[in-house]
Short mmCIF file of C-alpha atoms and ligand atoms in Angstrom, two decimals:
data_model
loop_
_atom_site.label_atom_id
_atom_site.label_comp_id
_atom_site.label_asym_id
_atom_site.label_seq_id
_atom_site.Cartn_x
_atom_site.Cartn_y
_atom_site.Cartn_z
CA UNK A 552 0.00 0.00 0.00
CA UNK A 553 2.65 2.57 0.79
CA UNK A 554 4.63 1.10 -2.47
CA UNK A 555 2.76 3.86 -4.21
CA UNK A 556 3.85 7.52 -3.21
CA UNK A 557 0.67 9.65 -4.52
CA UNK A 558 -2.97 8.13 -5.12
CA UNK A 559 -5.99 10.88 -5.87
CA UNK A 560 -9.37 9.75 -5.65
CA UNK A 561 -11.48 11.76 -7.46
CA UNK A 562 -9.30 14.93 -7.25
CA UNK A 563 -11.16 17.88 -8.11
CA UNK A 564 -11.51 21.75 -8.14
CA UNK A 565 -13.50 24.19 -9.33
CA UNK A 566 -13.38 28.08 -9.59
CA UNK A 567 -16.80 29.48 -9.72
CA UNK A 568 -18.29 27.49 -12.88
CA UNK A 569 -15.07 26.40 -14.16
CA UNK A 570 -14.18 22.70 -13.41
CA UNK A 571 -10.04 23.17 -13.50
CA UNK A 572 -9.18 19.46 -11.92
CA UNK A 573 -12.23 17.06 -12.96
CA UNK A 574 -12.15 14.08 -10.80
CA UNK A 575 -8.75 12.64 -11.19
CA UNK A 576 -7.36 9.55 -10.42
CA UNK A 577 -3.76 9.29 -10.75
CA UNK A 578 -1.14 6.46 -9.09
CA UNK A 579 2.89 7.29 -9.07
CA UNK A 580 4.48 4.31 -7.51
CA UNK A 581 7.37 5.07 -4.90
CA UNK A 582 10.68 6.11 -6.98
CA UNK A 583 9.22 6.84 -9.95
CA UNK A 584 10.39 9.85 -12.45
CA UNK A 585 6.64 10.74 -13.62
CA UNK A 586 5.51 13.46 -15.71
CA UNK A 587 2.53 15.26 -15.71
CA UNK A 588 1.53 16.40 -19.55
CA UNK A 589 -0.79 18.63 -20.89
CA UNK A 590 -1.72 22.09 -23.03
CA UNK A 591 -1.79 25.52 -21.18
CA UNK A 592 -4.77 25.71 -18.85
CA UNK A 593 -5.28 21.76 -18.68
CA UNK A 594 -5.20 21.87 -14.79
CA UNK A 595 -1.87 20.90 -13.91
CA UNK A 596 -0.53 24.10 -11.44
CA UNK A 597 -3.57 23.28 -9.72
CA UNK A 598 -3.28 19.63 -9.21
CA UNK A 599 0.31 20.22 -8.36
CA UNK A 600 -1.04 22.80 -5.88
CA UNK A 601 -3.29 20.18 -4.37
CA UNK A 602 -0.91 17.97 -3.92
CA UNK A 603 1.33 19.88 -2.59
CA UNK A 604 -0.94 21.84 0.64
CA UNK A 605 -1.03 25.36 -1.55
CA UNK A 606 -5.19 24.68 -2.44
CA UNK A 607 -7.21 22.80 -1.20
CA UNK A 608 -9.78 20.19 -3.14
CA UNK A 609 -13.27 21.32 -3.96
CA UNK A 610 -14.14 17.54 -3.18
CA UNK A 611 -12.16 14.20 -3.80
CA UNK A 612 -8.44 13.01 -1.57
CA UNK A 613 -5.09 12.70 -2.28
CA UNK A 614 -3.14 10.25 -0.14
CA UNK A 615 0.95 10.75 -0.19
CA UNK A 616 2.98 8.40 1.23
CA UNK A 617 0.54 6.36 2.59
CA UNK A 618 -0.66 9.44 4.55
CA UNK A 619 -4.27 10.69 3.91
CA UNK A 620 -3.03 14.77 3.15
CA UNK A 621 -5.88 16.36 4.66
CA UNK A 622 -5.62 14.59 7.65
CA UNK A 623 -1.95 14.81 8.20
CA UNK A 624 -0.88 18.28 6.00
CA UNK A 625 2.01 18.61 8.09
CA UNK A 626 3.76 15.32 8.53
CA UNK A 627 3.41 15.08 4.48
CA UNK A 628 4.94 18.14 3.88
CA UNK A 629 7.72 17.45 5.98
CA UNK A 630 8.28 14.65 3.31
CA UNK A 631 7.83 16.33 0.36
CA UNK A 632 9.89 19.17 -1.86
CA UNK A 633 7.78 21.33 -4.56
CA UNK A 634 8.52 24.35 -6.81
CA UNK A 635 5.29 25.83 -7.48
CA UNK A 636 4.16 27.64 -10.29
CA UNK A 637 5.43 31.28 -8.48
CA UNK A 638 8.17 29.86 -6.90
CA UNK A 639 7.24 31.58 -4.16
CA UNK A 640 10.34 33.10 -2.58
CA UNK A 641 11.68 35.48 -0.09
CA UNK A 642 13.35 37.89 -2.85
CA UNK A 643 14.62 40.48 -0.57
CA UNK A 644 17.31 37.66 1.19
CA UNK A 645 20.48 36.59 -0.99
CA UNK A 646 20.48 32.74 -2.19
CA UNK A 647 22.74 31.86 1.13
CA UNK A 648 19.96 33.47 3.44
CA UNK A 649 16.97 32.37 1.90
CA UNK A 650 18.13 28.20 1.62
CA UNK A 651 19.69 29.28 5.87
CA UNK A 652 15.97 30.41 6.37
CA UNK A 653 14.31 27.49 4.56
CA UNK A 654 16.63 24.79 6.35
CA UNK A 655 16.07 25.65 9.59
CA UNK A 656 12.11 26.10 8.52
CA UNK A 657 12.56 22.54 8.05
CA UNK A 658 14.47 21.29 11.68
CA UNK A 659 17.84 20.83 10.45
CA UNK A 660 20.50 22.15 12.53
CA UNK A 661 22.72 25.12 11.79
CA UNK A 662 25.48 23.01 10.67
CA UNK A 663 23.92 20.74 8.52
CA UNK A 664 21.73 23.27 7.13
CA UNK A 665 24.95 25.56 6.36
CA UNK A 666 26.85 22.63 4.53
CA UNK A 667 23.68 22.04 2.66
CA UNK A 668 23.44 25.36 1.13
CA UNK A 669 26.99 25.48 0.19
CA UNK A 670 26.78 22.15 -1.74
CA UNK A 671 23.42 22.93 -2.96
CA UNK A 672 24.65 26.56 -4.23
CA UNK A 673 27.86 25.71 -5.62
CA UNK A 674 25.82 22.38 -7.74
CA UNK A 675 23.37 25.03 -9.07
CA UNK A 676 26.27 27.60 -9.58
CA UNK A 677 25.08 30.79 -7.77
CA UNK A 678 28.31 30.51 -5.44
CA UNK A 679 29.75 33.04 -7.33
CA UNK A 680 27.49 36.06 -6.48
CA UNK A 681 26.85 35.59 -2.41
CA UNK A 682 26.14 38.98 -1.99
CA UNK A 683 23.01 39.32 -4.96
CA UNK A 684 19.26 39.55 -3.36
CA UNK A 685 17.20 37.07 -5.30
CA UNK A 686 15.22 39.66 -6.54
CA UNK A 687 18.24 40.25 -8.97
CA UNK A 688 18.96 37.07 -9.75
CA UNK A 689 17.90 35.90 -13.62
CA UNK A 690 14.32 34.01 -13.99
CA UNK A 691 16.63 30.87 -14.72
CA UNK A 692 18.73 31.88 -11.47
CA UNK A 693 15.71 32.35 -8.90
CA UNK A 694 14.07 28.89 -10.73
CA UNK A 695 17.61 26.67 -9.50
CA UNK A 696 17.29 28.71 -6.27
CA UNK A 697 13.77 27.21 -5.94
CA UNK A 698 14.69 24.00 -7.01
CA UNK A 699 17.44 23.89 -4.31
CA UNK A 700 15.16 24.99 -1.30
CA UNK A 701 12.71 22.23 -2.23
CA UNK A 702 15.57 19.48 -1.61
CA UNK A 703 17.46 20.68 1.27
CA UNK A 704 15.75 19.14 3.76
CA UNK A 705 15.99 15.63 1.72
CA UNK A 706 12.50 15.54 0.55
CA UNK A 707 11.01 11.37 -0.07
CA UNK A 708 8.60 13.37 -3.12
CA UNK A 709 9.75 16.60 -5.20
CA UNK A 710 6.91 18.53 -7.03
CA UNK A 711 7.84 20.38 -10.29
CA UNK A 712 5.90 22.94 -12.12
CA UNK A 713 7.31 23.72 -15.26
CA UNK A 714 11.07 23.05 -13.62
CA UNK A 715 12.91 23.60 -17.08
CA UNK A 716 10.77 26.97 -18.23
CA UNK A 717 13.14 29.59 -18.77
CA UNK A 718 16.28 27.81 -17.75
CA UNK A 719 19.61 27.82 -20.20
CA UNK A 720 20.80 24.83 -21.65
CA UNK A 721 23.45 24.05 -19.08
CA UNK A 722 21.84 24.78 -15.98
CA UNK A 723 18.85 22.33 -17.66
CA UNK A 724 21.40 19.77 -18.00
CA UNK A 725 22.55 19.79 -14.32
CA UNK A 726 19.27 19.69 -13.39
CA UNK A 727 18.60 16.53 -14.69
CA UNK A 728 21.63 15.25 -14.14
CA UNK A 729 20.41 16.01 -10.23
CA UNK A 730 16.64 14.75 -10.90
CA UNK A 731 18.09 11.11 -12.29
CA UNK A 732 20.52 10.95 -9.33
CA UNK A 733 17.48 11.86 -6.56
CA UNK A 734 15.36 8.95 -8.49
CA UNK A 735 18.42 6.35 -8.23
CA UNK A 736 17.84 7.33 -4.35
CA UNK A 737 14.68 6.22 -4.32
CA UNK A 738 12.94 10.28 -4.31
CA UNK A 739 9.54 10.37 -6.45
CA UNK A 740 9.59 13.06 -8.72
CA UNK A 741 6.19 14.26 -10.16
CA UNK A 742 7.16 17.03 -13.15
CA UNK A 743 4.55 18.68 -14.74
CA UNK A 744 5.31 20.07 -18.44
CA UNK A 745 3.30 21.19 -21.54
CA UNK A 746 6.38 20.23 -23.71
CA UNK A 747 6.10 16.84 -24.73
CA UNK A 748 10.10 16.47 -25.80
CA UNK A 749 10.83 16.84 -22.24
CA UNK A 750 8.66 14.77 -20.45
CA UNK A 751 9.40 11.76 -23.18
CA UNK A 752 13.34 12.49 -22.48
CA UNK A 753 13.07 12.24 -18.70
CA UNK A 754 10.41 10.37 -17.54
CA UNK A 755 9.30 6.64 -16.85
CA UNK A 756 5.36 7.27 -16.40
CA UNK A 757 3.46 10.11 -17.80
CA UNK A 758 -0.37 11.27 -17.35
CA UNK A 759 -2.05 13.66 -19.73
CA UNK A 760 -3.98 15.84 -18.72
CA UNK A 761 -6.72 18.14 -20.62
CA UNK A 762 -9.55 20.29 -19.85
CA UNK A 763 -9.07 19.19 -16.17
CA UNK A 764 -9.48 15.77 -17.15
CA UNK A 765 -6.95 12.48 -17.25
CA UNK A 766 -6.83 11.29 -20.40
CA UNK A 767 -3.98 8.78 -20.28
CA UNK A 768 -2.39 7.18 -17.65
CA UNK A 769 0.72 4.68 -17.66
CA UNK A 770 4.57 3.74 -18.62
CA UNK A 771 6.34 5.66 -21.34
CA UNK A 772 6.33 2.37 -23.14
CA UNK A 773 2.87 1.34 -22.67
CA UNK A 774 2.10 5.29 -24.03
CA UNK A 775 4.36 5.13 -26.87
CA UNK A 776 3.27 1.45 -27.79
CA UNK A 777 -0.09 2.90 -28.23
CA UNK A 778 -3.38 2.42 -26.34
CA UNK A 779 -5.44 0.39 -28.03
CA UNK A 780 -8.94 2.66 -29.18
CA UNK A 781 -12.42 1.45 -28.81
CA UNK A 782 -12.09 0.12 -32.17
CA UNK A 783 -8.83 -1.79 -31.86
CA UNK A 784 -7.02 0.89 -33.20
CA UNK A 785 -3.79 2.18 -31.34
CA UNK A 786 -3.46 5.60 -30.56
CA UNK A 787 0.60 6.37 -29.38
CA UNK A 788 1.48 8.97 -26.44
CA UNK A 789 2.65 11.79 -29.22
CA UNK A 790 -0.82 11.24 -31.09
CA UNK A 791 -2.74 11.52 -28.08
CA UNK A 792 -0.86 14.74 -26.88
CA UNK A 793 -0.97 16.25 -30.73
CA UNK A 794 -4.47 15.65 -30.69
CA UNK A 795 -5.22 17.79 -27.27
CA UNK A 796 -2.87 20.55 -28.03
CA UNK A 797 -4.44 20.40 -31.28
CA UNK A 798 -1.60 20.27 -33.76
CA UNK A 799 -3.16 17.84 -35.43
CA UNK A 800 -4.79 20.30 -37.70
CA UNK A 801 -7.99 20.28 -36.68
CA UNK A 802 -7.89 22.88 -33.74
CA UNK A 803 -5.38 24.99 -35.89
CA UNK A 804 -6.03 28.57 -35.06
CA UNK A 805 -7.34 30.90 -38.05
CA UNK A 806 -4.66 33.14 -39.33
CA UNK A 807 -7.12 35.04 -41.49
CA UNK A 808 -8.56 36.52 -38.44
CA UNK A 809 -5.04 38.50 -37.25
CA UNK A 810 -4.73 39.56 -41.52
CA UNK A 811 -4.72 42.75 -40.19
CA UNK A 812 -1.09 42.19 -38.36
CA UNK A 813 1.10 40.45 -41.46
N1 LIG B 1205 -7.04 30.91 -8.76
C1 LIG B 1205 -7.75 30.71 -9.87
N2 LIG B 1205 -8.94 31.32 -10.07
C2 LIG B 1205 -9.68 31.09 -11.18
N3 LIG B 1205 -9.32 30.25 -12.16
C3 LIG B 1205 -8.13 29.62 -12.03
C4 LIG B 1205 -7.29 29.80 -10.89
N4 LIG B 1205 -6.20 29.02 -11.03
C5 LIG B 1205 -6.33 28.39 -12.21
N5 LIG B 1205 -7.50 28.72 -12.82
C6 LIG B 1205 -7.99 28.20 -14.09
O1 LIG B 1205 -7.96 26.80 -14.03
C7 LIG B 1205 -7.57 26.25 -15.28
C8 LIG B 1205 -6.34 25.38 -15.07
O2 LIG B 1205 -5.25 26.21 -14.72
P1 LIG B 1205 -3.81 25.61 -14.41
O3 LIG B 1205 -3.96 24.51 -13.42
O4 LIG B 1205 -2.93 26.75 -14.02
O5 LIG B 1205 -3.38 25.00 -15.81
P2 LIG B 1205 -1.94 24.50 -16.34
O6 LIG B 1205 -0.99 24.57 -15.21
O7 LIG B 1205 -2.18 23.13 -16.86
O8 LIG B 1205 -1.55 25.44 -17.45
C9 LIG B 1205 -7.33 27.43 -16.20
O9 LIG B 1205 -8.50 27.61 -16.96
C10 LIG B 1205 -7.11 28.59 -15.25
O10 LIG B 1205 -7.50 29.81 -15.82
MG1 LIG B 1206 0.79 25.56 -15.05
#
């Protein structure tokens, strides 16, 4: 039972009339690199958000580590990392303050949390600049910032939201090369990403989600095999995510209506 790391039952949230997370169901098994897929708007800040103690459900659980969330909001988050869609940090403190402040937030001790910070800041390379607020760091900067205050208390479950948006090619590749070594360790990582490339690159298991509702659930292989269709027919992962996004042609948007900019 506690093999799997996140189960929703019937997730949902609304705002107002609009159904943003529509009863989902989703299972990430203990250790596993998933990704969570789908267009602009589809409802994956918010399910991260759920997930993660930031909203809470309209109706339906979620259950992390074998712990029901609503019941026990702060022994989860003690467990679990997340870099939410506004990263959500203290921008008038330099790097070194702000991962000092978030460490001890967390119960580690001055010493650990200090040693911490130093390996965390020299991996993500913002040793160099000790004095800079984060309010002057770069977008890509403040993101690795995030990214390293959501590990340093050595979280069992990191959260993503969009982790590689507006990050440089080399700081993108140390961050995976950090992601694959937490997953080795045994860390669940739930990403969420409307870029398709990415999640296919790093990720064992994938959802897709659209219009606030799951539309595909499973391994990259059992995706990219294809699901079979109602009619035998198999459908593969980048079909199914061409055909929400609406590349396939038929939800093409009308140039002729912007003539009057080209
Ligand atoms: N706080 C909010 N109030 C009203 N509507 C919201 C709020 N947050 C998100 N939404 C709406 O919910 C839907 C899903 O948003 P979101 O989860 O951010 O999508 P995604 O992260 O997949 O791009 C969108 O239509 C968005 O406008
Ligand atoms: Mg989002």
């Amino acid at each position: 039972m506690t093999d799997s790391a996140i189960v929703t039952e019937k997730l949902t949230r609304r705002f107002g009339n609009l159904i943003a997370v529509d009863g989902v169901d989703l299972t990430v098994a203990a250790g596993q690199f998933f990704g969570f897929l789908g267009p602009n708007g589809a409802g994956k800040s918010t399910t991260i958000k759920m997930l993660t103690g930031l909203l809470a459900p309209t109706s339906g659980r979620a259950t992390l580590l074998g712990l029901d969330f609503a019941s026990n909001p702060i022994e989860v988050k003690r467990q679990i990392g997340v870099v939410p869609e506004g990263m959500g940090l203290f921008e008038r403190l330099t790097g070194a303050e702000y991962l000092e402040f978030v460490g001890r937030m967390y119960g580690l001790d001055r010493p650990t949390t200090q040693r911490r910070s130093e390996e965390l800041l020299d991996f993500m390379q913002l040793a160099d600049r000790p004095k800079t607020l984060i309010a002057d760091y770069s977008h890509g900067m403040q993101k690795k910032i995030a990214l390293a205050a959501a590990v340093i208390h050595g979280p069992r479950i990191l959260f993503l939201d969009e982790p590689f948006e507006g990050v440089d090619a080399l700081a993108a590749g140390a961050l995976k090369a950090l992601l694959g070594r937490m997953t080795e360790r045994g860390v669940t990582i739930f990403l969420t990403s409307h870029v398709l490339e990415i999640v296919e690159r790093l990720c064992s298991h994938v959802a897709i989600i659209a219009k606030g509702r799951l539309v595909a659930q499973g391994s990259l292989e059992e995706l990219r095999a294809g699901i079979a269709g109602e009619e035998g027919s198999k459908t593969t992962l980048e079909q199914i995510f061409l055909s929400i996004v609406g590349q396939d042609g038929s939800q093409r948007p009308n140039l002729e209506e912007l003539s009057w900019l080209m």
